[in-house]
Amino acid sequence: MGLHRLIGRLAMAPFSKALPAMGETERAALDAGTVGFEGDLFSGRPDFDALMRRGRPRLSEVERHFIEHEVRALTAMLDDHAIDEARDLPPEVWHFLRKHRFFGMIIPREHGGLGFSHTAHAEVVAKIATVNVACAVTVMVPNSLGPAELLLRYGTDAQKHHYLPRLADGRELPCFALTSPYAGSDAASIPDRGVLTERVIDGRPVRGFLVRFDKRYITLAPVATVVGLAFQAVDETRPEGEQDLGITCALLPVPTPGLQIGRRHRPMDSAFMNGPVRGEDVFVPMDWVIGGEAQVGQGWRMLMECLAAGRAISLPALGAAMQQTSLFVVNGYGQVREQFGLPIGKFHAIAGITAGMAARLYATDAARRYTAAALDAGERPSVASAILKVQLTEAGRRAVTDGMDVLGGKGIIAGPKNLLGVSYRHAPIAITVEGANLLSRALIIFGQGATRCHPQVLHEMAAVERHDEAALGRALLGHAGHVLRNLWRSVGRAPLQGRVPDALKPEARRIAKLSAQYALSADLAMGLLGGKLKRMELLSARLGDVLSHLYLAAACVWRFETEADPAMLPLARAAIREQLHEAGTLLRELYANLPSGVLRALSPLWLRGLGQLTPLRDKEALALAEALRTQRALVRRLCPDVSRPKSGGLLDLMDALDAAQAVGDEVDDLNRALRRTDSLESVARRSKRPAASLAYLRAAERVIAVDDVEGTASAARPRLLRWILGRGG
């Protein structure tokens, strides 16, 4: 008996108990997508040559023209406050979106769409979202997980020829109904059932499903003309235990007998359309099943494969937009607003916030752009897309919260002049949808990453499932070698594989070292806890977060190399440093909470060097904030998607910053004078550039002003007086 078979025979029984059971839905999720550089990081041996081979994404001339003309024209039509108050986009905006095929960006030109790359798709969404999130959501849903992508990948020729041109030009507006009231995060267990049956239609028998369903949180449902539907297909004529055919996806035109679009939902009182979809005995002919009868029961696999790409585009673009707008607002407002004789951006508390926002934005946007380039190269990185979804939406929420702290009273008064209030209200939405971040960190990033990215785990699971002792033995020997290599690299020196920019070699070496320490720690946690780690979500979420921070740090190295902009070096270093500090802190927390005193005691041996992963020092943060405050080009490079709206507080700030350019070094003096005079004209007359100074002062005054509501105070006084008199009597 060979060594492989002997080891496999001895290990088969304990491994069969230790490895978690895998259902069909989990298998479909694991099989979806591809593995990219995140797999190198999980293995502990990142190959930077592989990272650098992914060139910088480029827009085609057609894409660039669309962004510079149609997208710019669209954002100039968007008034964030007016749309929020109206709770809908203006009719002219809906018309513009249809006319210029914003709903058909992912649909190829031969079907009437724009045929854009993933990079262009993300850039369009990000630019719109910097001005108005509701419009961005309206654009992104038909181009994200929904009928168009499902049809392109799995639809029959007849379905493609009918629907794709109509979806591209907006004659059809789609929604996709997946989530049920009793199956939210556990979407694979949807209770909606479709029973296989036959109906006579126009004198001929038609096979199909009689479906009952109840769906909610469905974006665009109130205005949809076609509903994508996921349901459990059942054939009651089969023997017991064989009746479930699996999740199936279909397209239902609106109206359809039995289909009901419910009353509108209002996610955080947002203006984008959302609502429930219900059906009572809705007959779904087999021709309506996406892909026809051959795809019955394949819906979950289809959805997982589409999400492997979709998670990397739309919601990360929203998160990037929130970060860019927040940084632009904080940095700009910090130059206009003066207190205690200084622009508030010079105060260390605010400068520290500004620097932190900039460093996080550099890292998250680096990862977003790198992953878009991978998608455009044909990859479908499921783990990396989950990393982006979690990290970009969380970074967006944090950036808006930081921005609100800096704005103070300006930020909390609702009205047209408010700069971030609507985004602040919207931030939790992106956190919640397409896989709640709480679960994605543990179940997708680490859970899926541990099987898809690890060089041996998937082989071990497959060998146990087949009861193949020799294959299990080979996988275990390979796993042992993998652990020993990473132990050596963790305790000693981790060699740098591949070429990196000379200026970032120290940072790349730290990434390589921390990758080995992470890979070793993941193996130790899996070896200690086995299948129980799947349920210990606080531990697995930390492991998922460490992988995420390593991915973002590595993407910074790629970004600096591909952009070839020496002025961004301080930002690149700051971004990598922040990400590695977060990763190191999480690894230490992991060992502090592992249920093994031996591992906790021995961990300092292989976690050497983590103490050197410190956050930005105050001096470095202040220097970075000063560079942002004084170098407008640096802000433009970090915030390239911030667009010019129709009106409102963001436009006021842009006007003030433009006017400040004409004033030059007199800005600080004008800011100090602004709050000490009732006459802007008299202040302007004393300056070296009277006309430019007056234009700036008027713009700055609009930035500092807040909105009031007519009649509220006067109406409140009589009520207050009556209450006081009533109490007195």
PDB file of N, CA and C in Angstrom, residues 1-14 463 466-478:
ATOM      1  N   MET A   1       0.857  -1.199   0.000  1.00  0.00           N
ATOM      2  CA  MET A   1       0.000   0.000   0.000  1.00  0.00           C
ATOM      3  C   MET A   1       0.890   1.245   0.000  1.00  0.00           C
ATOM      4  N   GLY A   2       0.607   2.176  -0.919  1.00  0.00           N
ATOM      5  CA  GLY A   2       1.407   3.384  -1.017  1.00  0.00           C
ATOM      6  C   GLY A   2       1.151   4.327   0.155  1.00  0.00           C
ATOM      7  N   LEU A   3       2.122   5.218   0.357  1.00  0.00           N
ATOM      8  CA  LEU A   3       2.004   6.182   1.455  1.00  0.00           C
ATOM      9  C   LEU A   3       0.757   7.038   1.311  1.00  0.00           C
ATOM     10  N   HIS A   4       0.466   7.498   0.081  1.00  0.00           N
ATOM     11  CA  HIS A   4      -0.726   8.335  -0.133  1.00  0.00           C
ATOM     12  C   HIS A   4      -1.979   7.618   0.338  1.00  0.00           C
ATOM     13  N   ARG A   5      -2.114   6.319  -0.085  1.00  0.00           N
ATOM     14  CA  ARG A   5      -3.328   5.594   0.254  1.00  0.00           C
ATOM     15  C   ARG A   5      -3.413   5.323   1.760  1.00  0.00           C
ATOM     16  N   LEU A   6      -2.278   5.022   2.381  1.00  0.00           N
ATOM     17  CA  LEU A   6      -2.268   4.774   3.816  1.00  0.00           C
ATOM     18  C   LEU A   6      -2.706   6.008   4.591  1.00  0.00           C
ATOM     19  N   ILE A   7      -2.140   7.167   4.231  1.00  0.00           N
ATOM     20  CA  ILE A   7      -2.530   8.407   4.910  1.00  0.00           C
ATOM     21  C   ILE A   7      -4.008   8.706   4.683  1.00  0.00           C
ATOM     22  N   GLY A   8      -4.453   8.497   3.442  1.00  0.00           N
ATOM     23  CA  GLY A   8      -5.859   8.739   3.131  1.00  0.00           C
ATOM     24  C   GLY A   8      -6.786   7.829   3.894  1.00  0.00           C
ATOM     25  N   ARG A   9      -6.403   6.542   4.030  1.00  0.00           N
ATOM     26  CA  ARG A   9      -7.258   5.611   4.764  1.00  0.00           C
ATOM     27  C   ARG A   9      -7.354   5.996   6.235  1.00  0.00           C
ATOM     28  N   LEU A  10      -6.231   6.364   6.829  1.00  0.00           N
ATOM     29  CA  LEU A  10      -6.248   6.761   8.234  1.00  0.00           C
ATOM     30  C   LEU A  10      -7.040   8.047   8.464  1.00  0.00           C
ATOM     31  N   ALA A  11      -7.012   8.944   7.470  1.00  0.00           N
ATOM     32  CA  ALA A  11      -7.637  10.262   7.659  1.00  0.00           C
ATOM     33  C   ALA A  11      -9.089  10.306   7.211  1.00  0.00           C
ATOM     34  N   MET A  12      -9.548   9.295   6.455  1.00  0.00           N
ATOM     35  CA  MET A  12     -10.870   9.388   5.842  1.00  0.00           C
ATOM     36  C   MET A  12     -11.975   9.561   6.875  1.00  0.00           C
ATOM     37  N   ALA A  13     -11.977   8.749   7.912  1.00  0.00           N
ATOM     38  CA  ALA A  13     -13.074   8.817   8.899  1.00  0.00           C
ATOM     39  C   ALA A  13     -13.087  10.147   9.650  1.00  0.00           C
ATOM     40  N   PRO A  14     -11.946  10.581  10.231  1.00  0.00           N
ATOM     41  CA  PRO A  14     -11.993  11.882  10.931  1.00  0.00           C
ATOM     42  C   PRO A  14     -12.297  13.060  10.015  1.00  0.00           C
ATOM     43  N   ALA A 463     -12.097  14.547  -2.467  1.00  0.00           N
ATOM     44  CA  ALA A 463     -11.638  13.181  -2.186  1.00  0.00           C
ATOM     45  C   ALA A 463     -12.507  12.516  -1.131  1.00  0.00           C
ATOM     46  N   ARG A 466     -15.819  11.526  -2.706  1.00  0.00           N
ATOM     47  CA  ARG A 466     -15.701  10.339  -3.569  1.00  0.00           C
ATOM     48  C   ARG A 466     -15.204   9.118  -2.806  1.00  0.00           C
ATOM     49  N   HIS A 467     -14.819   9.311  -1.551  1.00  0.00           N
ATOM     50  CA  HIS A 467     -14.207   8.268  -0.719  1.00  0.00           C
ATOM     51  C   HIS A 467     -12.950   7.717  -1.407  1.00  0.00           C
ATOM     52  N   ASP A 468     -12.152   8.651  -1.955  1.00  0.00           N
ATOM     53  CA  ASP A 468     -10.933   8.299  -2.672  1.00  0.00           C
ATOM     54  C   ASP A 468      -9.756   8.479  -1.720  1.00  0.00           C
ATOM     55  N   GLU A 469      -9.279   7.363  -1.159  1.00  0.00           N
ATOM     56  CA  GLU A 469      -8.238   7.425  -0.127  1.00  0.00           C
ATOM     57  C   GLU A 469      -6.911   7.936  -0.681  1.00  0.00           C
ATOM     58  N   ALA A 470      -6.536   7.500  -1.888  1.00  0.00           N
ATOM     59  CA  ALA A 470      -5.263   7.939  -2.463  1.00  0.00           C
ATOM     60  C   ALA A 470      -5.283   9.439  -2.741  1.00  0.00           C
ATOM     61  N   ALA A 471      -6.397   9.937  -3.289  1.00  0.00           N
ATOM     62  CA  ALA A 471      -6.493  11.373  -3.584  1.00  0.00           C
ATOM     63  C   ALA A 471      -6.447  12.185  -2.297  1.00  0.00           C
ATOM     64  N   LEU A 472      -7.120  11.676  -1.254  1.00  0.00           N
ATOM     65  CA  LEU A 472      -7.085  12.394   0.028  1.00  0.00           C
ATOM     66  C   LEU A 472      -5.670  12.407   0.589  1.00  0.00           C
ATOM     67  N   GLY A 473      -4.975  11.296   0.479  1.00  0.00           N
ATOM     68  CA  GLY A 473      -3.596  11.244   0.973  1.00  0.00           C
ATOM     69  C   GLY A 473      -2.690  12.223   0.244  1.00  0.00           C
ATOM     70  N   ARG A 474      -2.822  12.288  -1.080  1.00  0.00           N
ATOM     71  CA  ARG A 474      -2.006  13.247  -1.848  1.00  0.00           C
ATOM     72  C   ARG A 474      -2.321  14.686  -1.445  1.00  0.00           C
ATOM     73  N   ALA A 475      -3.614  14.990  -1.279  1.00  0.00           N
ATOM     74  CA  ALA A 475      -4.002  16.344  -0.892  1.00  0.00           C
ATOM     75  C   ALA A 475      -3.472  16.689   0.495  1.00  0.00           C
ATOM     76  N   LEU A 476      -3.507  15.717   1.423  1.00  0.00           N
ATOM     77  CA  LEU A 476      -3.037  15.989   2.783  1.00  0.00           C
ATOM     78  C   LEU A 476      -1.526  16.200   2.824  1.00  0.00           C
ATOM     79  N   LEU A 477      -0.795  15.423   2.035  1.00  0.00           N
ATOM     80  CA  LEU A 477       0.652  15.649   1.986  1.00  0.00           C
ATOM     81  C   LEU A 477       0.969  17.021   1.398  1.00  0.00           C
ATOM     82  N   GLY A 478       0.230  17.373   0.356  1.00  0.00           N
ATOM     83  CA  GLY A 478       0.404  18.714  -0.213  1.00  0.00           C
ATOM     84  C   GLY A 478       0.038  19.799   0.782  1.00  0.00           C
TER      85      GLY A 478
END
